[in-house]
Amino acid sequence: MNIILASTSTLFGGTYLTYLKKEIVSLFDGIEEIIFIPFARPGGISCDEYTDKAKAFFAELQIKVRGLHEFDDQTKAIQEAKGYFTGGGNTFLLVKTLHENGLMEVLKSNVENGKAYLGCSAGSNIGGLNMKTTNDMPIVYPPSFDCMGLVPFNINPHYLDPNPDLKHNGETRETRIMEFLTQNDIKVIGLREGSWIRRIGDRISTEGTEKTRIFEKNKTPYELEPGTIL
Amino acid sequence: MNIILASTSTLFGGTYLTYLKKEIVSLFDGIEEIIFIPFARPGGISCDEYTDKAKAFFAELQIKVRGLHEFDDQTKAIQEAKGYFTGGGNTFLLVKTLHENGLMEVLKSNVENGKAYLGCSAGSNIGGLNMKTTNDMPIVYPPSFDCMGLVPFNINPHYLDPNPDLKHNGETRETRIMEFLTQNDIKVIGLREGSWIRRIGDRISTEGTEKTRIFEKNKTPYELEPGTIL
């Protein structure tokens, strides 16, 4: 497999995908056209608008982008593509659309057979076993929370450390993930912004500028340095 | 109806339910025993532990508390009770348990017939039309997101204003609720900590120390002073 699952598309104060550019060039090496999966629709923007944003970035790399929503036969479009990019937004909307259109399994089998996959945020959540560690609001009801399982764990993107200055009684991210572990025995990778998971064949590693926080059932959470094999 | 739907059980630096004590005394006036619904299990604590916490507070008010999980026939327990308190925690776990045990509709009809109901956080979410504006992580998959609709809108508890100092690209709460409105035409009440909704008969009002932020489809969000009729 040939996969990047990134915490975010955009670092604070940065521009779209810039911090990942070198890694993206390597991921899509030799590929002239990819499919963009826009269904997470951040802020409710249209699939066309969102695809235009991806097109603008990939034009710099001489890679053509077509939005999956543009195709009458989306299953065929996935089968015939050489690479994929799923953008962030709302994971519930993304997963609902993929399941209802019968695309989750098709995408999974194509990526498992070696086609390049880039996911950011919600697009990384669907690379995990299920979407039960998304941070998103459940604005729509998907027929299932199951995802592709391109890696043998779950992802929590935009992982955020507790803020001791916050005078607010909402749960911390760590509390939420620990609640997940009371109901599920699945490893969770807390990806801070600036970090990503890279899978090349069977080699899965943590990458980027930040440490990665790992949560497992009945264990104290622990940190991994960038470059660690998972 | 006779209902309190509160943003939180505990103010920052405060103790459990203290800020709501006067309003709770009025809600449960003349009632000697209530049912506590512990299924949201914050932090994954047991139903017994959570019920003990509620018992300790209500003992001060000379109100006896029994956990719903203690009953063999939970439907009958709801039918026979005179008042209810649903505590906060994980809304997905709460809604899944209520639906799977066939209790959501039973609780709804009893409260609609005038029995006193107190909800905090997740317990307030289930008073809304559906749980699609919860902040919680989807750690389990409920058979439906539908809730009791004790009020004709949705609740977002622990409503948090955007923090301009946060160097993080996760969505703000307002962005999430605006995404909800792209997919649903349902009013959302953003309840800041310290605020609650009070329903007495057909009179529904915002209460507490904070303004309440209201979100409606195709409208700019706006603020209501405490004491405003909804």
mmCIF file of N, CA and C in Angstrom, chain B residues 81-161:
data_model
loop_
_atom_site.group_PDB
_atom_site.id
_atom_site.type_symbol
_atom_site.label_atom_id
_atom_site.label_comp_id
_atom_site.label_asym_id
_atom_site.label_seq_id
_atom_site.Cartn_x
_atom_site.Cartn_y
_atom_site.Cartn_z
ATOM 1 N N ALA B 81 -42.434 6.388 38.018
ATOM 2 C CA ALA B 81 -41.681 7.467 38.675
ATOM 3 C C ALA B 81 -42.425 8.793 38.588
ATOM 4 N N LYS B 82 -42.051 9.726 39.471
ATOM 5 C CA LYS B 82 -42.670 11.062 39.455
ATOM 6 C C LYS B 82 -41.754 12.132 38.867
ATOM 7 N N GLY B 83 -40.463 11.771 38.731
ATOM 8 C CA GLY B 83 -39.518 12.733 38.174
ATOM 9 C C GLY B 83 -38.260 12.018 37.715
ATOM 10 N N TYR B 84 -37.486 12.706 36.854
ATOM 11 C CA TYR B 84 -36.309 12.076 36.230
ATOM 12 C C TYR B 84 -35.145 13.059 36.201
ATOM 13 N N PHE B 85 -33.957 12.490 36.311
ATOM 14 C CA PHE B 85 -32.729 13.270 36.081
ATOM 15 C C PHE B 85 -31.803 12.442 35.211
ATOM 16 N N THR B 86 -31.442 12.995 34.033
ATOM 17 C CA THR B 86 -30.466 12.329 33.173
ATOM 18 C C THR B 86 -29.158 13.102 33.229
ATOM 19 N N GLY B 87 -28.110 12.433 33.684
ATOM 20 C CA GLY B 87 -26.805 13.069 33.828
ATOM 21 C C GLY B 87 -26.027 13.109 32.518
ATOM 22 N N GLY B 88 -25.004 13.935 32.487
ATOM 23 C CA GLY B 88 -24.165 14.089 31.301
ATOM 24 C C GLY B 88 -23.180 12.946 31.128
ATOM 25 N N GLY B 89 -22.382 13.058 30.081
ATOM 26 C CA GLY B 89 -21.420 12.018 29.733
ATOM 27 C C GLY B 89 -21.374 11.913 28.231
ATOM 28 N N ASN B 90 -21.456 10.687 27.706
ATOM 29 C CA ASN B 90 -21.391 10.504 26.261
ATOM 30 C C ASN B 90 -22.803 10.324 25.685
ATOM 31 N N THR B 91 -23.201 11.250 24.830
ATOM 32 C CA THR B 91 -24.562 11.245 24.284
ATOM 33 C C THR B 91 -24.824 10.005 23.424
ATOM 34 N N PHE B 92 -23.799 9.535 22.702
ATOM 35 C CA PHE B 92 -23.976 8.347 21.850
ATOM 36 C C PHE B 92 -24.304 7.120 22.702
ATOM 37 N N LEU B 93 -23.585 6.978 23.803
ATOM 38 C CA LEU B 93 -23.812 5.848 24.701
ATOM 39 C C LEU B 93 -25.201 5.945 25.347
ATOM 40 N N LEU B 94 -25.568 7.140 25.746
ATOM 41 C CA LEU B 94 -26.884 7.374 26.352
ATOM 42 C C LEU B 94 -28.012 7.055 25.374
ATOM 43 N N VAL B 95 -27.918 7.592 24.162
ATOM 44 C CA VAL B 95 -28.994 7.423 23.175
ATOM 45 C C VAL B 95 -29.067 5.967 22.715
ATOM 46 N N LYS B 96 -27.914 5.336 22.522
ATOM 47 C CA LYS B 96 -27.893 3.919 22.140
ATOM 48 C C LYS B 96 -28.605 3.070 23.201
ATOM 49 N N THR B 97 -28.269 3.301 24.464
ATOM 50 C CA THR B 97 -28.854 2.500 25.541
ATOM 51 C C THR B 97 -30.358 2.737 25.640
ATOM 52 N N LEU B 98 -30.786 3.988 25.567
ATOM 53 C CA LEU B 98 -32.224 4.285 25.671
ATOM 54 C C LEU B 98 -33.001 3.650 24.518
ATOM 55 N N HIS B 99 -32.459 3.767 23.281
ATOM 56 C CA HIS B 99 -33.172 3.172 22.135
ATOM 57 C C HIS B 99 -33.181 1.644 22.236
ATOM 58 N N GLU B 100 -32.032 1.068 22.553
ATOM 59 C CA GLU B 100 -31.962 -0.398 22.579
ATOM 60 C C GLU B 100 -32.851 -1.000 23.670
ATOM 61 N N ASN B 101 -33.024 -0.250 24.765
ATOM 62 C CA ASN B 101 -33.892 -0.731 25.842
ATOM 63 C C ASN B 101 -35.337 -0.276 25.662
ATOM 64 N N GLY B 102 -35.623 0.400 24.525
ATOM 65 C CA GLY B 102 -36.998 0.833 24.233
ATOM 66 C C GLY B 102 -37.514 1.892 25.193
ATOM 67 N N LEU B 103 -36.613 2.743 25.712
ATOM 68 C CA LEU B 103 -36.995 3.670 26.777
ATOM 69 C C LEU B 103 -37.204 5.113 26.317
ATOM 70 N N MET B 104 -36.709 5.477 25.139
ATOM 71 C CA MET B 104 -36.770 6.890 24.708
ATOM 72 C C MET B 104 -38.221 7.362 24.619
ATOM 73 N N GLU B 105 -39.073 6.555 23.981
ATOM 74 C CA GLU B 105 -40.476 6.947 23.792
ATOM 75 C C GLU B 105 -41.259 6.952 25.108
ATOM 76 N N VAL B 106 -40.939 5.991 25.967
ATOM 77 C CA VAL B 106 -41.619 5.904 27.272
ATOM 78 C C VAL B 106 -41.306 7.135 28.118
ATOM 79 N N LEU B 107 -40.024 7.497 28.143
ATOM 80 C CA LEU B 107 -39.604 8.671 28.909
ATOM 81 C C LEU B 107 -40.262 9.918 28.334
ATOM 82 N N LYS B 108 -40.230 10.033 27.005
ATOM 83 C CA LYS B 108 -40.828 11.185 26.316
ATOM 84 C C LYS B 108 -42.311 11.351 26.696
ATOM 85 N N SER B 109 -43.078 10.281 26.623
ATOM 86 C CA SER B 109 -44.518 10.427 26.862
ATOM 87 C C SER B 109 -44.794 10.779 28.317
ATOM 88 N N ASN B 110 -44.008 10.233 29.238
ATOM 89 C CA ASN B 110 -44.199 10.576 30.648
ATOM 90 C C ASN B 110 -43.878 12.042 30.932
ATOM 91 N N VAL B 111 -42.784 12.534 30.318
ATOM 92 C CA VAL B 111 -42.424 13.944 30.542
ATOM 93 C C VAL B 111 -43.438 14.854 29.856
ATOM 94 N N GLU B 112 -43.898 14.466 28.676
ATOM 95 C CA GLU B 112 -44.912 15.277 27.980
ATOM 96 C C GLU B 112 -46.223 15.323 28.766
ATOM 97 N N ASN B 113 -46.455 14.303 29.573
ATOM 98 C CA ASN B 113 -47.665 14.305 30.401
ATOM 99 C C ASN B 113 -47.469 15.030 31.729
ATOM 100 N N GLY B 114 -46.322 15.704 31.890
ATOM 101 C CA GLY B 114 -46.170 16.621 33.013
ATOM 102 C C GLY B 114 -45.208 16.208 34.102
ATOM 103 N N LYS B 115 -44.594 15.024 33.983
ATOM 104 C CA LYS B 115 -43.632 14.641 35.031
ATOM 105 C C LYS B 115 -42.338 15.458 34.903
ATOM 106 N N ALA B 116 -41.751 15.791 36.049
ATOM 107 C CA ALA B 116 -40.592 16.677 36.079
ATOM 108 C C ALA B 116 -39.358 16.014 35.464
ATOM 109 N N TYR B 117 -38.610 16.775 34.639
ATOM 110 C CA TYR B 117 -37.404 16.250 33.999
ATOM 111 C C TYR B 117 -36.265 17.244 34.151
ATOM 112 N N LEU B 118 -35.133 16.739 34.616
ATOM 113 C CA LEU B 118 -33.890 17.509 34.664
ATOM 114 C C LEU B 118 -32.858 16.821 33.784
ATOM 115 N N GLY B 119 -32.281 17.565 32.846
ATOM 116 C CA GLY B 119 -31.183 17.042 32.030
ATOM 117 C C GLY B 119 -29.986 17.965 32.136
ATOM 118 N N CYS B 120 -28.783 17.362 32.171
ATOM 119 C CA CYS B 120 -27.556 18.147 32.096
ATOM 120 C C CYS B 120 -26.735 17.618 30.933
ATOM 121 N N SER B 121 -26.230 18.511 30.105
ATOM 122 C CA SER B 121 -25.295 18.132 29.037
ATOM 123 C C SER B 121 -25.908 17.055 28.125
ATOM 124 N N ALA B 122 -25.408 15.834 28.104
ATOM 125 C CA ALA B 122 -26.007 14.777 27.276
ATOM 126 C C ALA B 122 -27.486 14.592 27.615
ATOM 127 N N GLY B 123 -27.825 14.757 28.887
ATOM 128 C CA GLY B 123 -29.216 14.653 29.329
ATOM 129 C C GLY B 123 -30.086 15.782 28.792
ATOM 130 N N SER B 124 -29.463 16.893 28.405
ATOM 131 C CA SER B 124 -30.175 17.985 27.744
ATOM 132 C C SER B 124 -30.267 17.729 26.246
ATOM 133 N N ASN B 125 -29.194 17.185 25.670
ATOM 134 C CA ASN B 125 -29.232 16.827 24.242
ATOM 135 C C ASN B 125 -30.454 15.972 23.920
ATOM 136 N N ILE B 126 -30.753 15.003 24.782
ATOM 137 C CA ILE B 126 -31.876 14.104 24.476
ATOM 138 C C ILE B 126 -33.233 14.771 24.673
ATOM 139 N N GLY B 127 -33.254 15.953 25.272
ATOM 140 C CA GLY B 127 -34.489 16.739 25.332
ATOM 141 C C GLY B 127 -34.789 17.450 24.021
ATOM 142 N N GLY B 128 -33.774 17.615 23.169
ATOM 143 C CA GLY B 128 -33.955 18.237 21.854
ATOM 144 C C GLY B 128 -34.547 17.263 20.846
ATOM 145 N N LEU B 129 -34.707 17.733 19.606
ATOM 146 C CA LEU B 129 -35.326 16.915 18.556
ATOM 147 C C LEU B 129 -34.448 15.718 18.196
ATOM 148 N N ASN B 130 -33.162 15.945 18.108
ATOM 149 C CA ASN B 130 -32.235 14.841 17.854
ATOM 150 C C ASN B 130 -30.875 15.188 18.445
ATOM 151 N N MET B 131 -29.948 14.216 18.384
ATOM 152 C CA MET B 131 -28.644 14.396 19.030
ATOM 153 C C MET B 131 -27.577 14.891 18.057
ATOM 154 N N LYS B 132 -28.019 15.446 16.922
ATOM 155 C CA LYS B 132 -27.047 15.817 15.886
ATOM 156 C C LYS B 132 -26.228 17.066 16.217
ATOM 157 N N THR B 133 -26.512 17.706 17.359
ATOM 158 C CA THR B 133 -25.684 18.842 17.770
ATOM 159 C C THR B 133 -24.982 18.580 19.100
ATOM 160 N N THR B 134 -24.762 17.312 19.411
ATOM 161 C CA THR B 134 -23.917 16.979 20.566
ATOM 162 C C THR B 134 -22.459 17.297 20.222
ATOM 163 N N ASN B 135 -21.652 17.516 21.256
ATOM 164 C CA ASN B 135 -20.209 17.699 21.072
ATOM 165 C C ASN B 135 -19.435 16.404 21.257
ATOM 166 N N ASP B 136 -20.137 15.318 21.552
ATOM 167 C CA ASP B 136 -19.436 14.121 22.008
ATOM 168 C C ASP B 136 -18.838 13.303 20.870
ATOM 169 N N MET B 137 -17.927 12.440 21.258
ATOM 170 C CA MET B 137 -17.261 11.548 20.302
ATOM 171 C C MET B 137 -18.168 10.331 20.079
ATOM 172 N N PRO B 138 -18.295 9.884 18.811
ATOM 173 C CA PRO B 138 -19.241 8.799 18.501
ATOM 174 C C PRO B 138 -18.677 7.415 18.834
ATOM 175 N N ILE B 139 -18.463 7.166 20.131
ATOM 176 C CA ILE B 139 -17.742 5.965 20.568
ATOM 177 C C ILE B 139 -18.552 4.685 20.379
ATOM 178 N N VAL B 140 -19.865 4.815 20.224
ATOM 179 C CA VAL B 140 -20.725 3.660 19.900
ATOM 180 C C VAL B 140 -21.741 4.121 18.853
ATOM 181 N N TYR B 141 -22.367 3.142 18.172
ATOM 182 C CA TYR B 141 -23.297 3.451 17.069
ATOM 183 C C TYR B 141 -24.742 3.257 17.523
ATOM 184 N N PRO B 142 -25.471 4.341 17.758
ATOM 185 C CA PRO B 142 -26.874 4.195 18.191
ATOM 186 C C PRO B 142 -27.759 3.798 16.995
ATOM 187 N N PRO B 143 -28.872 3.095 17.249
ATOM 188 C CA PRO B 143 -29.768 2.719 16.152
ATOM 189 C C PRO B 143 -30.477 3.915 15.519
ATOM 190 N N SER B 144 -30.463 5.055 16.160
ATOM 191 C CA SER B 144 -31.062 6.273 15.616
ATOM 192 C C SER B 144 -30.485 7.460 16.382
ATOM 193 N N PHE B 145 -30.459 8.629 15.724
ATOM 194 C CA PHE B 145 -30.052 9.858 16.418
ATOM 195 C C PHE B 145 -31.270 10.617 16.980
ATOM 196 N N ASP B 146 -32.495 10.090 16.738
ATOM 197 C CA ASP B 146 -33.693 10.799 17.205
ATOM 198 C C ASP B 146 -33.769 10.832 18.728
ATOM 199 N N CYS B 147 -34.262 11.950 19.256
ATOM 200 C CA CYS B 147 -34.373 12.096 20.711
ATOM 201 C C CYS B 147 -35.823 12.436 21.082
ATOM 202 N N MET B 148 -36.039 13.019 22.268
ATOM 203 C CA MET B 148 -37.403 13.146 22.779
ATOM 204 C C MET B 148 -38.170 14.333 22.214
ATOM 205 N N GLY B 149 -37.457 15.398 21.801
ATOM 206 C CA GLY B 149 -38.182 16.573 21.311
ATOM 207 C C GLY B 149 -39.099 17.183 22.364
ATOM 208 N N LEU B 150 -38.599 17.335 23.577
ATOM 209 C CA LEU B 150 -39.378 17.981 24.643
ATOM 210 C C LEU B 150 -39.460 19.482 24.404
ATOM 211 N N VAL B 151 -38.570 19.980 23.562
ATOM 212 C CA VAL B 151 -38.582 21.375 23.109
ATOM 213 C C VAL B 151 -38.459 21.324 21.583
ATOM 214 N N PRO B 152 -38.989 22.333 20.877
ATOM 215 C CA PRO B 152 -39.016 22.251 19.405
ATOM 216 C C PRO B 152 -37.728 22.735 18.751
ATOM 217 N N PHE B 153 -36.594 22.328 19.301
ATOM 218 C CA PHE B 153 -35.302 22.734 18.729
ATOM 219 C C PHE B 153 -34.233 21.759 19.223
ATOM 220 N N ASN B 154 -33.002 21.970 18.791
ATOM 221 C CA ASN B 154 -31.865 21.181 19.280
ATOM 222 C C ASN B 154 -31.041 22.002 20.263
ATOM 223 N N ILE B 155 -30.320 21.276 21.090
ATOM 224 C CA ILE B 155 -29.465 21.933 22.089
ATOM 225 C C ILE B 155 -28.005 21.654 21.750
ATOM 226 N N ASN B 156 -27.174 22.674 21.867
ATOM 227 C CA ASN B 156 -25.726 22.458 21.910
ATOM 228 C C ASN B 156 -25.241 22.862 23.293
ATOM 229 N N PRO B 157 -24.992 21.868 24.169
ATOM 230 C CA PRO B 157 -24.545 22.202 25.518
ATOM 231 C C PRO B 157 -23.073 22.614 25.521
ATOM 232 N N HIS B 158 -22.626 23.138 26.625
ATOM 233 C CA HIS B 158 -21.222 23.589 26.761
ATOM 234 C C HIS B 158 -20.838 24.496 25.586
ATOM 235 N N TYR B 159 -21.784 25.339 25.132
ATOM 236 C CA TYR B 159 -21.444 26.168 23.970
ATOM 237 C C TYR B 159 -20.216 27.022 24.293
ATOM 238 N N LEU B 160 -19.297 27.041 23.349
ATOM 239 C CA LEU B 160 -17.987 27.661 23.572
ATOM 240 C C LEU B 160 -17.753 28.676 22.462
ATOM 241 N N ASP B 161 -17.445 29.910 22.840
ATOM 242 C CA ASP B 161 -17.126 30.922 21.823
ATOM 243 C C ASP B 161 -15.759 30.625 21.210
#
